[in-house]
Coordinates of C-alpha atoms in Angstrom, one line a residue:
Chain Y
X18 CA 0.0 0.0 0.0
X19 CA 1.4 3.3 -1.1
X20 CA 2.0 6.1 1.5
X21 CA 0.2 9.4 1.2
X22 CA 2.3 12.5 1.0
X23 CA 0.8 15.8 2.0
X24 CA 1.4 18.4 -0.8
X25 CA -0.5 21.4 0.7
X26 CA -3.3 22.3 3.1
X27 CA -5.7 25.2 3.1
X28 CA -8.3 26.1 5.7
X29 CA -11.6 26.8 4.0
X30 CA -14.9 27.5 5.8
X31 CA -15.0 25.3 8.9
X32 CA -12.7 22.6 7.5
X33 CA -9.4 21.8 5.8
X34 CA -8.6 21.0 2.2
X35 CA -5.5 18.8 1.9
X36 CA -3.8 17.9 -1.4
X37 CA -2.2 14.4 -1.3
X38 CA 0.1 12.6 -3.6
X39 CA 0.9 8.9 -3.8
X40 CA 2.2 6.2 -6.2
X41 CA -1.0 4.8 -7.7
X42 CA -1.0 1.0 -8.6
X43 CA -4.3 1.4 -10.5
X44 CA -2.6 4.1 -12.7
X45 CA 0.4 1.9 -13.4
X46 CA 2.7 3.3 -10.7
X47 CA 2.4 6.9 -11.6
X48 CA 2.1 9.7 -9.1
X49 CA -1.6 10.5 -8.5
X50 CA -2.9 13.7 -6.7
X51 CA -6.2 14.2 -5.0
X52 CA -7.7 16.8 -2.8
X53 CA -9.6 15.9 0.3
X54 CA -11.8 18.3 2.3
X55 CA -12.4 17.3 5.9
X56 CA -15.0 19.2 8.0
X57 CA -13.8 20.2 11.5
X58 CA -17.0 19.5 13.3
X59 CA -16.6 15.7 13.4
X60 CA -15.6 15.4 17.1
X61 CA -13.3 12.5 16.4
X62 CA -15.9 10.5 14.6
X63 CA -15.8 9.3 11.0
X64 CA -17.7 11.4 8.5
X65 CA -19.4 10.4 5.3
X66 CA -17.8 11.4 2.0
X67 CA -19.0 12.8 -1.3
X68 CA -16.7 12.2 -4.3
X69 CA -16.5 14.9 -7.0
X70 CA -15.5 13.9 -10.5
X71 CA -14.4 16.8 -12.8
X72 CA -14.8 17.2 -16.5
X73 CA -12.5 17.2 -19.6
X74 CA -9.2 19.1 -19.2
X75 CA -9.7 19.6 -15.4
X76 CA -7.6 18.4 -12.5
X77 CA -8.2 17.6 -8.8
X78 CA -8.1 21.4 -8.2
X79 CA -10.8 22.6 -10.5
X80 CA -13.9 21.6 -8.4
X81 CA -12.1 22.7 -5.3
X82 CA -11.3 26.1 -6.5
X83 CA -14.4 27.0 -8.5
X84 CA -17.2 24.7 -7.4
X85 CA -18.3 26.6 -4.3
X86 CA -18.9 23.3 -2.4
X87 CA -17.2 23.9 0.9
X88 CA -19.7 26.1 2.8
X89 CA -22.5 23.6 2.5
X90 CA -20.2 20.5 3.0
X91 CA -18.8 22.0 6.2
X92 CA -22.2 22.8 7.6
X93 CA -23.5 19.3 6.7
X94 CA -20.3 17.7 8.1
X95 CA -19.5 15.9 4.9
X96 CA -16.0 15.2 3.5
X97 CA -15.4 15.9 -0.2
X98 CA -12.9 13.9 -2.3
X99 CA -11.6 15.4 -5.5
X100 CA -9.7 12.9 -7.7
X101 CA -7.8 13.9 -10.8
X102 CA -9.4 13.2 -14.3
X103 CA -6.7 10.9 -15.7
X104 CA -3.2 9.6 -15.1
X105 CA -0.5 12.1 -15.7
X106 CA 2.7 11.4 -17.7
X107 CA 2.0 7.8 -18.8
X108 CA 4.1 8.6 -21.9
X109 CA 1.7 6.8 -24.4
X110 CA 2.1 8.2 -27.9
X111 CA -0.8 10.5 -28.8
X112 CA -1.9 10.8 -25.2
X113 CA -1.4 14.6 -25.1
X114 CA -2.6 15.4 -28.7
X115 CA -6.3 16.1 -28.0
X116 CA -8.0 17.9 -25.2
X117 CA -10.9 15.4 -25.2
X118 CA -8.9 12.2 -25.1
X119 CA -5.9 11.0 -23.0
X120 CA -4.4 13.3 -20.4
X121 CA -7.2 15.2 -18.6
X122 CA -9.8 12.9 -20.2
X123 CA -9.7 9.5 -18.6
X124 CA -13.5 9.1 -18.9
X125 CA -13.7 7.1 -15.6
X126 CA -13.2 3.8 -17.3
X127 CA -10.7 0.9 -16.9
X128 CA -9.1 0.8 -20.3
X129 CA -8.9 -2.6 -22.0
X130 CA -6.9 -1.6 -25.1
X131 CA -3.3 -2.8 -24.7
X132 CA -1.6 0.6 -24.9
X133 CA -3.9 2.2 -22.3
X134 CA -4.7 -0.7 -19.9
X135 CA -1.6 -0.3 -17.7
X136 CA -2.3 3.3 -16.8
X137 CA -5.9 4.4 -17.7
X138 CA -7.8 2.7 -14.9
X139 CA -9.7 5.7 -13.4
X140 CA -12.7 3.5 -12.5
X141 CA -10.6 1.3 -10.2
X142 CA -8.6 4.3 -9.0
X143 CA -11.8 6.0 -7.7
X144 CA -13.9 3.1 -6.6
X145 CA -11.2 0.9 -5.0
X146 CA -7.8 2.5 -4.7
X147 CA -8.6 5.9 -3.2
X148 CA -10.8 4.5 -0.4
X149 CA -8.1 1.9 0.4
X150 CA -5.2 4.4 0.6
X151 CA -7.3 6.9 2.6
X152 CA -8.5 4.3 5.1
X153 CA -5.0 2.9 5.4
X154 CA -3.7 6.5 6.2
X155 CA -6.1 6.5 9.2
X156 CA -8.2 9.5 7.9
X157 CA -11.5 9.6 9.6
X158 CA -13.8 8.8 6.7
X159 CA -16.6 6.2 6.8
X160 CA -16.5 4.7 3.3
X161 CA -19.7 2.8 4.0
X162 CA -21.4 6.2 3.6
X163 CA -20.3 7.4 0.1
X164 CA -22.1 9.3 -2.6
X165 CA -20.8 10.7 -5.9
X166 CA -21.3 13.6 -8.2
X167 CA -19.6 15.3 -11.1
X168 CA -19.6 17.6 -14.0
X169 CA -19.8 16.8 -17.7
X170 CA -17.4 13.8 -18.2
X171 CA -17.4 13.7 -14.4
X172 CA -21.2 13.6 -14.4
X173 CA -20.9 10.6 -16.7
X174 CA -18.4 9.1 -14.3
X175 CA -20.7 9.7 -11.3
X176 CA -23.8 8.2 -12.9
X177 CA -22.0 5.2 -14.3
X178 CA -19.9 4.3 -11.2
X179 CA -23.1 4.6 -9.2
X180 CA -25.3 2.5 -11.5
X181 CA -22.6 -0.1 -12.3
X182 CA -21.7 -0.8 -8.7
X183 CA -23.1 -4.2 -7.8
X184 CA -22.2 -3.7 -4.2
X185 CA -24.1 -0.4 -4.2
X186 CA -21.0 1.5 -3.1
X187 CA -22.6 4.9 -3.4
X188 CA -25.9 6.0 -1.7
X189 CA -26.8 8.6 -4.3
X190 CA -25.5 10.2 -7.5
X191 CA -25.8 13.7 -9.0
X192 CA -24.5 15.5 -11.9
X193 CA -24.1 18.9 -13.5
X194 CA -24.5 18.7 -17.3
X195 CA -23.5 15.1 -17.5
X196 CA -22.6 13.2 -20.7
X197 CA -25.6 11.1 -20.2
X198 CA -25.6 8.7 -23.1
X199 CA -22.0 8.6 -24.2
X200 CA -22.3 5.8 -26.7
X201 CA -24.4 8.2 -28.7
X202 CA -22.2 11.3 -28.7
X203 CA -18.8 12.2 -30.2
X204 CA -17.0 12.6 -26.9
X205 CA -18.1 9.2 -25.7
X206 CA -17.5 7.5 -29.1
X207 CA -13.9 8.8 -29.2
X208 CA -13.2 7.8 -25.6
X209 CA -14.7 4.3 -25.8
X210 CA -13.1 3.5 -29.2
X211 CA -9.8 4.8 -27.8
X212 CA -9.7 3.1 -24.4
X213 CA -11.8 -0.1 -24.9
X214 CA -10.9 -3.1 -27.0
X215 CA -14.6 -3.8 -27.6
X216 CA -15.3 -0.1 -28.3
X217 CA -18.9 1.0 -28.1
X218 CA -20.2 -2.5 -27.6
X219 CA -18.0 -3.0 -24.5
X220 CA -19.0 0.4 -23.3
X221 CA -22.7 -0.1 -23.5
X222 CA -23.0 -2.5 -20.6
X223 CA -20.5 -0.8 -18.3
X224 CA -20.1 2.9 -19.1
X225 CA -23.3 4.3 -20.5
X226 CA -25.6 5.8 -17.9
X227 CA -28.7 5.6 -20.2
X228 CA -28.1 2.0 -21.0
X229 CA -27.4 1.2 -17.4
X230 CA -30.5 2.9 -15.9
X231 CA -32.7 1.1 -18.5
X232 CA -31.8 -2.2 -16.9
X233 CA -31.6 -1.0 -13.3
X234 CA -34.6 -2.2 -11.3
X235 CA -33.7 -1.3 -7.7
X236 CA -34.7 2.2 -6.4
X237 CA -32.1 4.9 -7.1
X238 CA -31.4 8.5 -5.8
X239 CA -30.3 10.6 -8.8
X240 CA -30.3 14.4 -9.4
X241 CA -29.2 16.0 -12.7
X242 CA -29.1 19.7 -13.5
X243 CA -28.2 21.0 -17.0
X244 CA -28.4 24.5 -18.5
X245 CA -30.4 25.4 -21.6
X246 CA -27.6 27.8 -22.6
X247 CA -25.0 25.1 -22.6
X248 CA -23.4 24.8 -26.0
X249 CA -22.4 21.2 -25.5
X250 CA -26.0 20.4 -24.6
X251 CA -27.1 22.1 -27.8
X252 CA -24.5 20.1 -29.8
X253 CA -25.8 16.8 -28.5
X254 CA -22.9 15.8 -26.3
X255 CA -25.0 15.5 -23.1
X256 CA -28.4 14.0 -24.1
X257 CA -30.0 14.2 -20.6
X258 CA -33.4 13.6 -22.2
X259 CA -32.3 10.2 -23.2
X260 CA -31.3 9.4 -19.6
X261 CA -34.6 10.8 -18.3
X262 CA -36.7 8.8 -20.8
X263 CA -34.8 5.5 -20.1
X264 CA -35.3 6.2 -16.3
X265 CA -39.0 6.6 -16.6
X266 CA -39.3 3.7 -19.0
X267 CA -37.5 1.5 -16.4
X268 CA -40.0 2.6 -13.7
X269 CA -37.9 5.3 -11.9
X270 CA -40.3 8.1 -11.0
X271 CA -39.5 11.7 -10.2
X272 CA -38.6 10.9 -6.6
X273 CA -35.9 8.6 -7.8
X274 CA -34.6 10.4 -10.8
X275 CA -34.9 14.2 -11.1
X276 CA -33.6 15.8 -14.3
X277 CA -33.8 19.6 -14.1
X278 CA -33.5 21.9 -17.1
X279 CA -32.1 25.2 -15.8
X280 CA -33.0 28.1 -18.0
X281 CA -30.1 30.1 -19.5
X282 CA -27.2 28.5 -17.6
X283 CA -24.2 27.3 -19.5
X284 CA -21.5 24.6 -19.1
X285 CA -19.2 26.6 -16.8
X286 CA -18.4 26.5 -13.2
X287 CA -20.6 29.6 -12.8
X288 CA -23.5 27.2 -13.5
X289 CA -22.1 24.6 -11.1
X290 CA -21.5 27.0 -8.3
X291 CA -25.1 28.2 -8.6
X292 CA -26.5 24.8 -7.8
X293 CA -23.5 23.5 -5.6
X294 CA -25.3 23.9 -2.4
X295 CA -28.5 22.2 -3.7
X296 CA -26.4 19.1 -4.7
X297 CA -24.6 18.9 -1.3
X298 CA -27.9 19.0 0.5
X299 CA -29.4 16.4 -1.9
X300 CA -26.6 14.0 -0.9
X301 CA -26.8 14.9 2.7
X302 CA -30.2 13.4 2.8
X303 CA -28.8 10.0 2.1
X304 CA -25.3 10.3 3.6
X305 CA -26.7 11.2 6.9
X306 CA -29.7 8.9 6.9
Chain D
X20 CA -15.9 57.8 -25.1
X21 CA -14.9 54.3 -26.0
X22 CA -17.6 51.7 -26.9
X23 CA -18.0 48.6 -24.8
X24 CA -17.7 45.3 -26.6
X25 CA -19.2 42.2 -25.0
X26 CA -16.7 39.4 -24.8
X27 CA -18.8 36.7 -23.0
X28 CA -21.7 36.3 -20.7
X29 CA -22.5 33.6 -18.1
X30 CA -25.6 33.2 -16.0
X31 CA -24.6 32.7 -12.4
X32 CA -27.0 32.5 -9.5
X33 CA -29.8 34.9 -10.2
X34 CA -27.8 37.3 -12.3
X35 CA -25.5 37.6 -15.3
X36 CA -21.7 38.0 -15.5
X37 CA -20.6 39.8 -18.6
X38 CA -17.0 40.4 -19.7
X39 CA -16.5 43.6 -21.6
X40 CA -13.6 45.0 -23.5
X41 CA -12.9 48.7 -24.5
X42 CA -10.1 51.0 -25.5
X43 CA -9.0 52.6 -22.3
X44 CA -7.8 56.2 -22.4
X45 CA -6.6 55.9 -18.8
X46 CA -4.4 53.0 -19.7
X47 CA -2.9 54.8 -22.7
X48 CA -5.3 53.5 -25.4
X49 CA -4.7 49.8 -24.6
X50 CA -7.6 47.3 -24.6
X51 CA -8.9 46.8 -21.1
X52 CA -11.2 44.0 -19.9
X53 CA -13.5 43.9 -16.9
X54 CA -16.2 41.7 -15.6
X55 CA -19.6 43.0 -14.5
X56 CA -22.2 41.0 -12.5
X57 CA -25.7 42.3 -12.7
X58 CA -28.4 40.8 -10.5
X59 CA -31.7 40.0 -12.3
X60 CA -33.9 41.2 -9.5
X61 CA -33.7 45.0 -10.2
X62 CA -37.1 45.4 -11.9
X63 CA -35.6 48.0 -14.3
X64 CA -34.2 50.2 -11.5
X65 CA -30.5 51.1 -11.1
X66 CA -28.6 48.9 -8.6
X67 CA -25.7 49.8 -6.3
X68 CA -22.2 48.4 -7.2
X69 CA -19.4 46.9 -5.2
X70 CA -16.0 47.0 -6.9
X71 CA -13.6 44.1 -6.4
X72 CA -9.9 44.7 -6.8
X73 CA -7.8 41.5 -7.2
X74 CA -4.2 40.9 -6.1
X75 CA -0.8 40.4 -7.7
X76 CA -0.8 38.2 -10.8
X77 CA -4.6 38.1 -11.0
X78 CA -6.9 39.3 -13.7
X79 CA -10.6 40.4 -14.0
X80 CA -11.5 36.7 -13.9
X81 CA -9.9 35.6 -10.6
X82 CA -12.4 37.0 -8.2
X83 CA -15.3 36.1 -10.4
X84 CA -14.2 32.5 -10.7
X85 CA -12.9 31.8 -7.2
X86 CA -14.3 34.4 -4.8
X87 CA -17.7 32.9 -4.2
X88 CA -19.4 36.3 -4.3
X89 CA -22.4 35.8 -6.5
X90 CA -24.9 34.1 -4.3
X91 CA -24.9 36.9 -1.7
X92 CA -24.6 39.7 -4.3
X93 CA -27.7 38.3 -6.2
X94 CA -29.7 38.0 -3.0
X95 CA -28.7 41.5 -1.9
X96 CA -29.4 42.9 -5.4
X97 CA -25.9 44.4 -5.7
X98 CA -23.8 44.6 -8.9
X99 CA -20.2 43.5 -8.8
X100 CA -17.5 45.1 -10.9
X101 CA -14.2 43.2 -11.4
X102 CA -11.4 45.4 -13.1
X103 CA -8.1 43.9 -14.3
X104 CA -5.0 44.5 -12.1
X105 CA -2.9 46.4 -14.6
X106 CA -2.7 47.4 -18.2
X107 CA -1.8 44.6 -20.6
X108 CA 0.8 44.8 -23.3
X109 CA 2.1 48.3 -22.8
X110 CA 5.5 47.1 -24.1
X111 CA 7.6 48.9 -21.5
X112 CA 11.0 47.2 -21.0
X113 CA 11.1 45.2 -17.8
X114 CA 7.3 45.2 -17.5
X115 CA 7.0 41.5 -17.6
X116 CA 10.1 40.5 -15.7
X117 CA 8.7 40.2 -12.2
X118 CA 5.4 38.8 -10.9
X119 CA 5.1 41.6 -8.3
X120 CA 5.7 44.6 -10.5
X121 CA 4.4 45.6 -14.0
X122 CA 1.9 43.4 -15.7
X123 CA -0.6 42.0 -13.2
X124 CA 0.7 44.3 -10.5
X125 CA -0.5 47.8 -11.3
X126 CA -0.9 48.5 -7.5
X127 CA -3.9 50.8 -8.1
X128 CA -1.8 54.0 -8.5
X129 CA -1.5 56.6 -11.2
X130 CA 2.2 56.3 -12.2
X131 CA 4.2 59.5 -12.3
X132 CA 7.5 58.1 -13.6
X133 CA 7.9 58.9 -17.3
X134 CA 8.1 55.4 -18.6
X135 CA 4.9 54.2 -16.8
X136 CA 2.8 57.3 -16.7
X137 CA 1.2 56.8 -20.1
X138 CA -0.3 53.4 -19.3
X139 CA -0.1 52.6 -15.6
X140 CA -3.1 54.7 -14.3
X141 CA -5.2 52.1 -12.6
X142 CA -6.5 54.6 -10.0
X143 CA -8.0 56.7 -12.6
X144 CA -9.1 53.7 -14.6
X145 CA -11.1 52.4 -11.6
X146 CA -12.4 55.6 -10.0
X147 CA -13.2 57.7 -13.1
X148 CA -13.0 55.8 -16.3
X149 CA -15.0 52.6 -15.6
X150 CA -17.9 54.4 -14.1
X151 CA -18.0 56.7 -17.1
X152 CA -17.9 54.0 -19.8
X153 CA -20.4 51.9 -17.9
X154 CA -22.9 54.8 -17.5
X155 CA -22.4 55.8 -21.1
X156 CA -23.3 52.3 -22.2
X157 CA -26.7 52.7 -20.4
X158 CA -26.1 49.9 -17.9
X159 CA -28.4 50.2 -14.9
X160 CA -25.9 50.9 -12.2
X161 CA -26.2 53.8 -9.7
X162 CA -22.7 55.0 -9.2
X163 CA -23.8 57.3 -6.4
X164 CA -24.0 54.0 -4.4
X165 CA -20.5 52.5 -4.7
X166 CA -18.4 50.5 -2.3
X167 CA -15.1 48.8 -2.8
X168 CA -13.2 45.7 -1.6
X169 CA -10.3 43.7 -2.6
X170 CA -7.6 41.1 -1.8
X171 CA -3.9 41.7 -0.9
X172 CA -2.7 44.3 -3.4
X173 CA -6.4 44.8 -4.2
X174 CA -7.1 45.2 -0.5
X175 CA -4.5 48.0 -0.5
X176 CA -6.3 49.4 -3.5
X177 CA -9.7 49.3 -1.9
X178 CA -8.6 51.0 1.3
X179 CA -6.6 53.7 -0.4
X180 CA -9.1 54.6 -3.1
X181 CA -11.7 54.7 -0.3
X182 CA -9.7 56.9 2.0
X183 CA -8.1 59.1 -0.7
X184 CA -11.4 60.1 -2.3
X185 CA -12.2 63.6 -1.3
X186 CA -15.6 63.3 -2.9
X187 CA -16.3 60.2 -0.8
X188 CA -16.9 58.2 -3.9
X189 CA -17.3 54.9 -1.9
X190 CA -19.6 54.3 1.0
X191 CA -17.6 51.5 2.6
X192 CA -14.4 49.5 2.1
X193 CA -13.3 46.0 3.0
X194 CA -10.3 43.9 2.4
X195 CA -9.1 40.3 2.6
X196 CA -5.4 40.2 3.7
X197 CA -4.7 43.7 2.5
X198 CA -1.2 45.3 2.1
X199 CA -2.1 47.7 4.8
X200 CA 1.0 49.8 5.2
X201 CA 2.8 49.5 1.8
X202 CA 5.5 52.1 2.4
X203 CA 6.8 49.8 5.1
X204 CA 6.9 46.5 3.1
X205 CA 8.9 45.1 0.2
X206 CA 6.0 44.8 -2.2
X207 CA 5.0 48.4 -1.7
X208 CA 8.5 49.8 -1.7
X209 CA 9.2 48.1 -5.0
X210 CA 5.9 49.3 -6.6
X211 CA 6.1 52.9 -5.4
X212 CA 9.8 53.3 -6.3
X213 CA 9.0 51.8 -9.7
X214 CA 5.9 53.8 -10.6
X215 CA 6.3 57.1 -8.7
X216 CA 8.8 59.8 -9.4
X217 CA 8.7 60.7 -5.7
X218 CA 8.9 57.1 -4.6
X219 CA 7.9 56.4 -1.0
X220 CA 7.5 60.1 -0.1
X221 CA 5.0 60.6 -2.9
X222 CA 3.2 57.4 -1.9
X223 CA 2.8 58.2 1.7
X224 CA 0.1 60.9 1.2
X225 CA -1.8 59.2 -1.6
X226 CA -1.3 55.4 -1.5
X227 CA -0.6 54.2 2.0
X228 CA -3.8 53.1 3.9
X229 CA -2.1 53.4 7.3
X230 CA -0.8 56.9 6.6
X231 CA -4.2 57.9 5.2
X232 CA -6.3 56.7 8.1
X233 CA -4.1 58.4 10.6
X234 CA -5.1 61.8 9.1
X235 CA -8.7 60.9 8.3
X236 CA -11.1 62.5 10.8
X237 CA -14.6 61.8 9.3
X238 CA -16.4 58.5 10.2
X239 CA -15.4 55.5 8.1
X240 CA -16.9 52.0 7.4
X241 CA -14.0 49.6 7.1
X242 CA -13.8 45.8 7.5
X243 CA -10.6 43.8 7.2
X244 CA -10.0 40.0 7.5
X245 CA -6.7 38.4 7.5
X246 CA -5.6 34.8 8.3
X247 CA -3.0 33.9 10.9
X248 CA -1.8 31.1 8.6
X249 CA -1.0 33.6 5.8
X250 CA 2.7 33.4 4.8
X251 CA 2.7 36.9 3.4
X252 CA 1.3 38.2 6.7
X253 CA 4.0 36.3 8.6
X254 CA 6.6 37.9 6.2
X255 CA 5.5 41.4 7.1
X256 CA 4.0 42.2 3.7
X257 CA 0.5 43.0 5.1
X258 CA 1.0 44.7 8.5
X259 CA -2.7 45.0 9.4
X260 CA -1.8 45.8 13.0
X261 CA -0.3 49.0 11.8
X262 CA -3.5 50.0 10.1
X263 CA -5.5 49.0 13.2
X264 CA -3.3 51.1 15.5
X265 CA -3.4 54.1 13.3
X266 CA -7.2 53.8 13.1
X267 CA -7.6 53.7 16.8
X268 CA -5.1 56.5 17.3
X269 CA -7.1 58.6 14.9
X270 CA -10.3 58.0 16.9
X271 CA -11.9 55.4 14.7
X272 CA -13.5 52.8 17.0
X273 CA -14.5 49.2 16.4
X274 CA -17.7 50.3 14.8
X275 CA -15.8 52.2 12.2
X276 CA -12.8 50.0 11.6
X277 CA -13.0 46.3 12.3
X278 CA -9.8 44.2 11.8
X279 CA -10.4 40.5 12.3
X280 CA -7.6 38.0 12.7
X281 CA -9.0 34.7 11.4
X282 CA -7.2 31.7 12.9
X283 CA -5.5 29.4 10.5
X284 CA -6.6 30.8 7.2
X285 CA -4.0 31.6 4.5
X286 CA -3.7 34.0 1.6
X287 CA -5.6 32.0 -0.9
X288 CA -9.1 32.2 -2.4
X289 CA -10.1 29.4 -0.1
X290 CA -9.8 32.0 2.7
X291 CA -11.6 34.7 0.6
X292 CA -14.5 32.4 -0.3
X293 CA -15.0 31.6 3.4
X294 CA -15.7 35.2 4.3
X295 CA -17.1 36.3 0.9
X296 CA -20.7 36.4 2.0
X297 CA -19.8 38.3 5.2
X298 CA -18.1 41.1 3.2
X299 CA -21.0 41.4 0.7
X300 CA -23.4 41.7 3.7
X301 CA -21.2 44.3 5.3
X302 CA -21.3 46.5 2.2
X303 CA -25.0 45.9 1.7
X304 CA -25.6 47.8 5.0
X305 CA -24.3 50.9 3.4
X306 CA -25.1 50.4 -0.3
X307 CA -28.8 49.9 0.5
X308 CA -29.1 52.5 3.2

């Protein structure tokens, strides 16, 4: 088990944000960074944790710096975990050529194509490795009480890791402008054809939120917000309507799956910060139940 | 009068942030950018405005993206104006050599040294030019109701522009970790010796908040927060105690000048965002009076 190294700490609201670094086995031995916010008001007890997955081109810092999450998380006594969006410095040819594939664009899958499968295992990194290294470090988080949310590619990550978890690892999922049906949009097609041996066919069962919800019969707790002024929404990269329709067709009503169209908001962190507190409180319902 | 050009708009909370560009006479004809947040809830009436001055190396985007100001500003129905921190691209030799002088470090003065006096007039840019171009554009801001705040170098700017205004242009001033006595710290010495023909002597009467408050006899409305974990505070760049002592010596009590030491916070926007809402509400008392 790799040892966590503290990179920096910042007090923010009534809590502390710490950046850690460690050698990640899931990412092929590369250094991985993450940020972890711990509320002060835990009186020595373990706190629940909400995992935030960022979008294309982002890092572990983006949500922490721009999301506006800390006030609500501190008052609700919830930890926030911010992983990176891909391995860094794997040295794979072509990895840094595009902003929407490779570095900064891990798409929260475990790659199966030979050239990517050693390093691009963000699904395992987030669902298995980070909880293990954080618990091993003695940090007071109760990983039996986890929820997950994210933005854009990270919204896709949150929905799919939530729905694909047979062990029901996460109690609830929410997303800002998620890529909701990635096998049907250019970003998803590029990522899945690039990372997965079986391409879109392999992706459909594991990494497409719309396909997953259509076969999911147990109750779910999902909240999605997207902005009608979002250019990526207009371009058909997000397709939240497909997810909503598949949810309803599978019997998930508005108490289980809420998809909110927010008039005039775009794809930026200005949009996210507007609804940040809403999403924290949504998850608090389940994390503190 | 230069014409404002819209660069971008983002809906955020219940308002809209617009980035504008114009040819700035105060900055020697260079293009200048600023961000302006307008709350929606103004029902066609003019709204008061709070000017935010950012710190060294920052731009008109930094406070907008990381400050966490919009929720409180929207609910209080206050506009927020985010100027840049210096002219850009003046082409003066040495202007881009240091992070704490020149580009990104205009120090909110009107330069008097020959090589800088054509472009480095941030004091005039903020106090005269921006209100003029915004009013001329027909934007619904009531510049009779202005207050000002800022961070670090911008906190210095806020305090000094507030205290130096004979016309009492601003109703209140606040600052996060301000450079409070710049003639007594390395950042201030470098800036004043670089921009002003008369160096520190010229600065003392016009641009040193501690010197200004010591001679200021009318009532003031000032709030300052700094963090005890702030390395620049520890290094003696901020000197808020000097400002506090000068304020009390000049007869300004705790209702006029509050200087709060915030345990453990540092110089970052994590600190600012923690007290962002506090500062907005402080100014709302005076802007809406």
